[in-house]
Amino acid sequence: MKKIQDFNIYANHRLNYETFILELKAPEKLPEIFPGQFAQLKINNHPQVFLRRPFSIHNVDYEKNTISFFIKIIGEGTRSLQKLNKKNSINVIYPLGNSFNLPKQNNVLLVGGGTGVAPLLLLSKSLKNNNISPVILIGGRSRNDILQIKEFEKYCKVLITTEDGTLGEKGLVTQHSVFQTDKFPFKKIYTCGPELMMKAIGKFAKKNNIECEVSLENTMACGFGACLCCVVETSKGNKCVCTEGPVFNIKYLKW
Amino acid sequence: MVDLKIKIQKLELKNPVMTASGTFGYGEEYTDFFDISKLGGIIVKGITIKPREGNPYPRMAETASGMLNAVGLQNKGVDYFIKNIYPEIKNYDTNIIVNINGSTIEEYIQVAEKINELDKIPAIELNISCPNVKEGGMAFGTSYQSAKAVTEAVRKAYYKTLIVKLSPNVTDITEIAKSVEGAGADSISLINTLLGMAIDAETRKPVLSTITGGLSGPAVKPIALRMVWQVYNSVKIPVIGLGGIMNTSDAIEFIIAGASAIQVGTANFIDPQITVKIIDGIEEYLNKHKIDSIRELVGALNV
């Protein structure tokens, strides 16, 4: 069941010059939130920001009763979220969308590019709780863009690529040696990141007959299936990313 | 206890607050947020004779105090609606009104005839104002001759309350309003979206796949208010006002301008509970101003 509630700001801390973690405390006991789901955050008193902003749920702490978001400053909406402090509250619609499906087998690779790692932390946690030890490959432009490593290391083995070679292997995520082996060891891939990256991973998965789920972030107005703006073309017609996604199995996408 | 009841000819509303087509799905999208039977009415997503996939993504662009959409009447067709959606929503204690569309007059008639058979649908909203389809839609609503022709044809096929939704993309809205009144419309709703456009300066590309789209939200409210007032002063049938209503005050302003009822559209996306807040707000307003019935406020502009 979807909820609309005012949350208090529990913590808001910068990870680097453009990325921050916004942790929000729920007014009542959190419902169960599944990895891949998202929330619509209302931006208050900002003339240039009319609609809510959708973000993947990065982490959930049921003991503290908080949910957190991994956010990059892109425009006015995200900039105003970065300025929120403990005195503020924020209106949240959640949990929205479907979720990642747990794999049938153990060998699982997660691939996150840039802020695309956002939904993968909750997924890593869930996999670990289901006795699966995932490997995550994180890609970014430079070492300063590779974030939340310590968090991911709690649940995953972490591989890294940077475009400038300042951390991990040099190059794009899709050029990482894990994709270059003769026998790719993983049975399922979960990915989120820039569309070109996800498409390249999807192509690799299709070619090698590997299950692959992607989390999409099409522009949306409502987030709960009313406006029909965020559609993606699938083999079963146009589907709303907000209600039938954001997670899609690539076999249904026209990639 | 103030009286919020209002009549649109034979259509009885428990209060003047309805939801605009295309912003409220089939109602079920909102049942997690509030009891939708509190509404005066729900105008469901536009329906066509055959299923439509709508326009390609991207379909939406946020603008200053508003948004552009180019959904293009994505829906599963009237037969799917009757078989699968109608049974799920027909027992809500509110007026479920179907927004109907067509590429030709014949298609409008076919949809209207099918909806006419549904006991729990007391009215249709004839959409002659969708700016996002290549054929039909707004083309019917931008000349008084074609607006008249399609309204007359549907009037003959439909026996219950017929609301005609007008496009603001015209030179003289009163000319169109008078022609649909003459053709047998029971009520007029306005405004649909204003044709607009957004460009990405970095890529020099249009933001929407269709290049142009329909503008809604508070950016259009002053235009909508002006048109409601103009139409109220030029026809005798009840007017339903919409266009950028975000709160109680906006809703009251439309009623004062001449709207017997109002529709909330884009605001539902930002606050899915806004309609109930507006219903409560109207009641408070009437109490505060010692007005017994909402009907006293319709067209009560002091000039």
Short mmCIF file of N, CA, C and O in Angstrom, two decimals, chain A residues 1-4 42 47 49-53 93 218-222 224-231 237-238, chain B residues 22-23 29-30 32-33 45 53 57 59-60 62 65-67 71 74 217-218 246 266 268-273:
data_model
loop_
_atom_site.label_atom_id
_atom_site.label_comp_id
_atom_site.label_asym_id
_atom_site.label_seq_id
_atom_site.Cartn_x
_atom_site.Cartn_y
_atom_site.Cartn_z
N MET A 1 0.83 -1.20 0.00
CA MET A 1 0.00 0.00 0.00
C MET A 1 0.87 1.26 0.00
O MET A 1 1.81 1.38 0.77
N LYS A 2 0.52 2.19 -0.88
CA LYS A 2 1.28 3.43 -0.98
C LYS A 2 0.90 4.36 0.16
O LYS A 2 -0.26 4.41 0.57
N LYS A 3 1.88 5.11 0.65
CA LYS A 3 1.61 6.04 1.75
C LYS A 3 2.04 7.44 1.35
O LYS A 3 2.96 7.59 0.53
N ILE A 4 1.40 8.43 1.96
CA ILE A 4 1.86 9.81 1.80
C ILE A 4 2.03 10.37 3.21
O ILE A 4 1.07 10.40 3.98
N LYS A 42 8.65 15.67 -2.17
CA LYS A 42 8.09 16.98 -2.52
C LYS A 42 9.12 18.07 -2.21
O LYS A 42 9.72 18.10 -1.13
N PRO A 47 10.03 28.05 -6.71
CA PRO A 47 9.21 28.40 -7.88
C PRO A 47 9.58 27.63 -9.16
O PRO A 47 8.72 27.38 -10.00
N VAL A 49 10.64 24.54 -9.28
CA VAL A 49 10.44 23.09 -9.16
C VAL A 49 8.96 22.83 -8.91
O VAL A 49 8.44 23.10 -7.84
N PHE A 50 8.28 22.33 -9.92
CA PHE A 50 6.84 22.16 -9.83
C PHE A 50 6.46 20.76 -9.37
O PHE A 50 5.60 20.59 -8.52
N LEU A 51 7.11 19.77 -9.93
CA LEU A 51 6.75 18.38 -9.65
C LEU A 51 7.61 17.79 -8.53
O LEU A 51 8.66 18.33 -8.19
N ARG A 52 7.14 16.66 -7.99
CA ARG A 52 7.97 15.92 -7.05
C ARG A 52 9.18 15.35 -7.78
O ARG A 52 9.21 15.32 -9.01
N ARG A 53 10.16 14.89 -7.00
CA ARG A 53 11.34 14.27 -7.58
C ARG A 53 11.43 12.82 -7.12
O ARG A 53 11.39 12.54 -5.92
N ILE A 93 5.91 10.30 -0.82
CA ILE A 93 4.99 9.25 -1.27
C ILE A 93 5.83 8.00 -1.51
O ILE A 93 6.81 8.04 -2.25
N ASN A 218 12.90 6.85 -16.07
CA ASN A 218 12.23 7.79 -16.99
C ASN A 218 11.58 8.96 -16.25
O ASN A 218 11.12 8.81 -15.13
N THR A 219 11.55 10.11 -16.94
CA THR A 219 10.90 11.27 -16.32
C THR A 219 9.43 10.97 -16.07
O THR A 219 8.75 10.45 -16.95
N MET A 220 8.98 11.34 -14.88
CA MET A 220 7.58 11.07 -14.53
C MET A 220 6.97 12.27 -13.83
O MET A 220 7.69 13.08 -13.25
N ALA A 221 5.63 12.36 -13.88
CA ALA A 221 4.98 13.42 -13.13
C ALA A 221 4.47 12.87 -11.80
O ALA A 221 4.85 13.35 -10.75
N CYS A 222 3.62 11.82 -11.84
CA CYS A 222 2.99 11.40 -10.58
C CYS A 222 3.79 10.35 -9.82
O CYS A 222 3.95 10.44 -8.62
N PHE A 224 2.74 7.16 -9.63
CA PHE A 224 1.86 6.07 -9.21
C PHE A 224 0.84 5.66 -10.27
O PHE A 224 -0.25 5.18 -9.95
N GLY A 225 1.20 5.86 -11.53
CA GLY A 225 0.40 5.27 -12.61
C GLY A 225 -0.76 6.09 -13.12
O GLY A 225 -1.56 5.59 -13.89
N ALA A 226 -0.83 7.37 -12.74
CA ALA A 226 -1.97 8.17 -13.19
C ALA A 226 -1.67 8.98 -14.45
O ALA A 226 -2.52 9.12 -15.31
N CYS A 227 -0.45 9.51 -14.57
CA CYS A 227 -0.19 10.46 -15.66
C CYS A 227 0.23 9.79 -16.97
O CYS A 227 0.11 10.38 -18.02
N LEU A 228 0.73 8.58 -16.90
CA LEU A 228 1.17 7.82 -18.08
C LEU A 228 2.30 8.51 -18.86
O LEU A 228 2.40 8.36 -20.09
N CYS A 229 3.14 9.27 -18.17
CA CYS A 229 4.21 9.99 -18.86
C CYS A 229 5.52 9.19 -18.97
O CYS A 229 6.31 9.44 -19.86
N CYS A 230 5.74 8.26 -18.06
CA CYS A 230 7.09 7.66 -17.93
C CYS A 230 7.24 6.36 -18.68
O CYS A 230 8.08 5.53 -18.32
N VAL A 231 6.46 6.15 -19.72
CA VAL A 231 6.42 4.84 -20.36
C VAL A 231 7.73 4.41 -21.03
O VAL A 231 8.51 5.22 -21.51
N GLY A 237 3.90 -3.73 -25.26
CA GLY A 237 3.37 -2.37 -25.40
C GLY A 237 4.03 -1.40 -24.43
O GLY A 237 4.95 -1.76 -23.71
N ASN A 238 3.53 -0.16 -24.43
CA ASN A 238 4.08 0.86 -23.54
C ASN A 238 3.71 0.56 -22.10
O ASN A 238 2.54 0.35 -21.80
N GLY B 22 -7.38 12.12 -17.36
CA GLY B 22 -5.97 11.96 -17.65
C GLY B 22 -5.06 12.26 -16.47
O GLY B 22 -3.84 12.12 -16.58
N THR B 23 -5.66 12.68 -15.34
CA THR B 23 -4.83 12.96 -14.17
C THR B 23 -5.22 12.09 -12.99
O THR B 23 -4.62 12.18 -11.93
N GLU B 29 -6.00 4.29 -8.90
CA GLU B 29 -4.63 4.72 -8.62
C GLU B 29 -4.54 5.54 -7.33
O GLU B 29 -3.47 5.71 -6.78
N TYR B 30 -5.71 6.07 -6.88
CA TYR B 30 -5.72 6.98 -5.74
C TYR B 30 -6.34 6.39 -4.47
O TYR B 30 -6.41 7.05 -3.44
N ASP B 32 -5.37 4.24 -2.38
CA ASP B 32 -4.46 4.14 -1.22
C ASP B 32 -4.38 5.47 -0.46
O ASP B 32 -4.02 5.49 0.71
N PHE B 33 -4.68 6.56 -1.15
CA PHE B 33 -4.45 7.88 -0.55
C PHE B 33 -5.68 8.46 0.15
O PHE B 33 -5.56 9.22 1.09
N LYS B 45 -9.79 8.52 -17.39
CA LYS B 45 -8.86 8.69 -18.53
C LYS B 45 -9.60 8.53 -19.86
O LYS B 45 -10.46 7.67 -19.99
N GLU B 53 -1.71 3.03 -28.19
CA GLU B 53 -0.44 2.94 -27.46
C GLU B 53 0.05 4.31 -27.00
O GLU B 53 0.97 4.41 -26.21
N TYR B 57 7.93 7.91 -25.75
CA TYR B 57 8.64 8.63 -24.71
C TYR B 57 9.69 9.51 -25.39
O TYR B 57 10.22 9.08 -26.41
N ARG B 59 7.34 12.02 -22.95
CA ARG B 59 5.98 12.55 -23.03
C ARG B 59 5.75 13.70 -22.07
O ARG B 59 4.62 14.16 -21.95
N MET B 60 6.76 14.09 -21.32
CA MET B 60 6.50 15.09 -20.28
C MET B 60 7.68 16.04 -20.16
O MET B 60 8.83 15.63 -20.30
N GLU B 62 8.72 19.33 -17.52
CA GLU B 62 8.36 20.25 -16.45
C GLU B 62 8.66 21.67 -16.94
O GLU B 62 9.66 21.90 -17.61
N SER B 65 6.09 26.63 -13.21
CA SER B 65 4.75 26.49 -12.66
C SER B 65 3.81 25.65 -13.52
O SER B 65 2.63 25.99 -13.67
N GLY B 66 4.32 24.60 -14.07
CA GLY B 66 3.45 23.74 -14.86
C GLY B 66 4.18 22.60 -15.51
O GLY B 66 5.34 22.32 -15.18
N MET B 67 3.49 21.92 -16.39
CA MET B 67 4.12 20.84 -17.14
C MET B 67 3.46 20.69 -18.50
O MET B 67 2.30 21.05 -18.69
N VAL B 71 0.91 12.63 -23.89
CA VAL B 71 0.62 11.21 -23.69
C VAL B 71 -0.03 10.63 -24.94
O VAL B 71 0.35 9.54 -25.40
N GLN B 74 -3.25 7.29 -24.56
CA GLN B 74 -2.97 5.86 -24.37
C GLN B 74 -4.12 5.25 -23.57
O GLN B 74 -4.45 5.71 -22.48
N GLY B 217 -1.27 23.08 -15.31
CA GLY B 217 -0.68 23.55 -14.05
C GLY B 217 -0.99 25.02 -13.82
O GLY B 217 -1.64 25.68 -14.65
N PRO B 218 -0.53 25.55 -12.69
CA PRO B 218 -0.88 26.93 -12.33
C PRO B 218 -0.48 27.98 -13.37
O PRO B 218 -1.06 29.07 -13.40
N MET B 246 -4.88 24.49 -7.88
CA MET B 246 -3.93 23.85 -6.97
C MET B 246 -4.42 23.83 -5.53
O MET B 246 -3.87 23.12 -4.70
N THR B 266 -3.65 18.52 -12.81
CA THR B 266 -2.22 18.33 -12.55
C THR B 266 -1.87 18.31 -11.06
O THR B 266 -0.95 17.60 -10.65
N ASN B 268 -3.20 16.81 -8.72
CA ASN B 268 -3.27 15.45 -8.18
C ASN B 268 -1.92 14.74 -8.20
O ASN B 268 -1.66 13.84 -7.41
N PHE B 269 -1.07 15.10 -9.16
CA PHE B 269 0.23 14.43 -9.29
C PHE B 269 1.15 14.81 -8.13
O PHE B 269 1.99 14.04 -7.70
N ILE B 270 1.00 16.04 -7.66
CA ILE B 270 1.90 16.54 -6.63
C ILE B 270 1.36 16.22 -5.24
O ILE B 270 2.09 15.81 -4.36
N ASP B 271 0.06 16.42 -5.07
CA ASP B 271 -0.57 16.04 -3.81
C ASP B 271 -1.79 15.19 -4.13
O ASP B 271 -2.86 15.72 -4.44
N PRO B 272 -1.66 13.88 -4.06
CA PRO B 272 -2.79 13.01 -4.42
C PRO B 272 -4.00 13.16 -3.51
O PRO B 272 -5.07 12.66 -3.83
N GLN B 273 -3.86 13.86 -2.38
CA GLN B 273 -5.00 14.08 -1.49
C GLN B 273 -5.59 15.49 -1.63
O GLN B 273 -6.45 15.89 -0.85
#
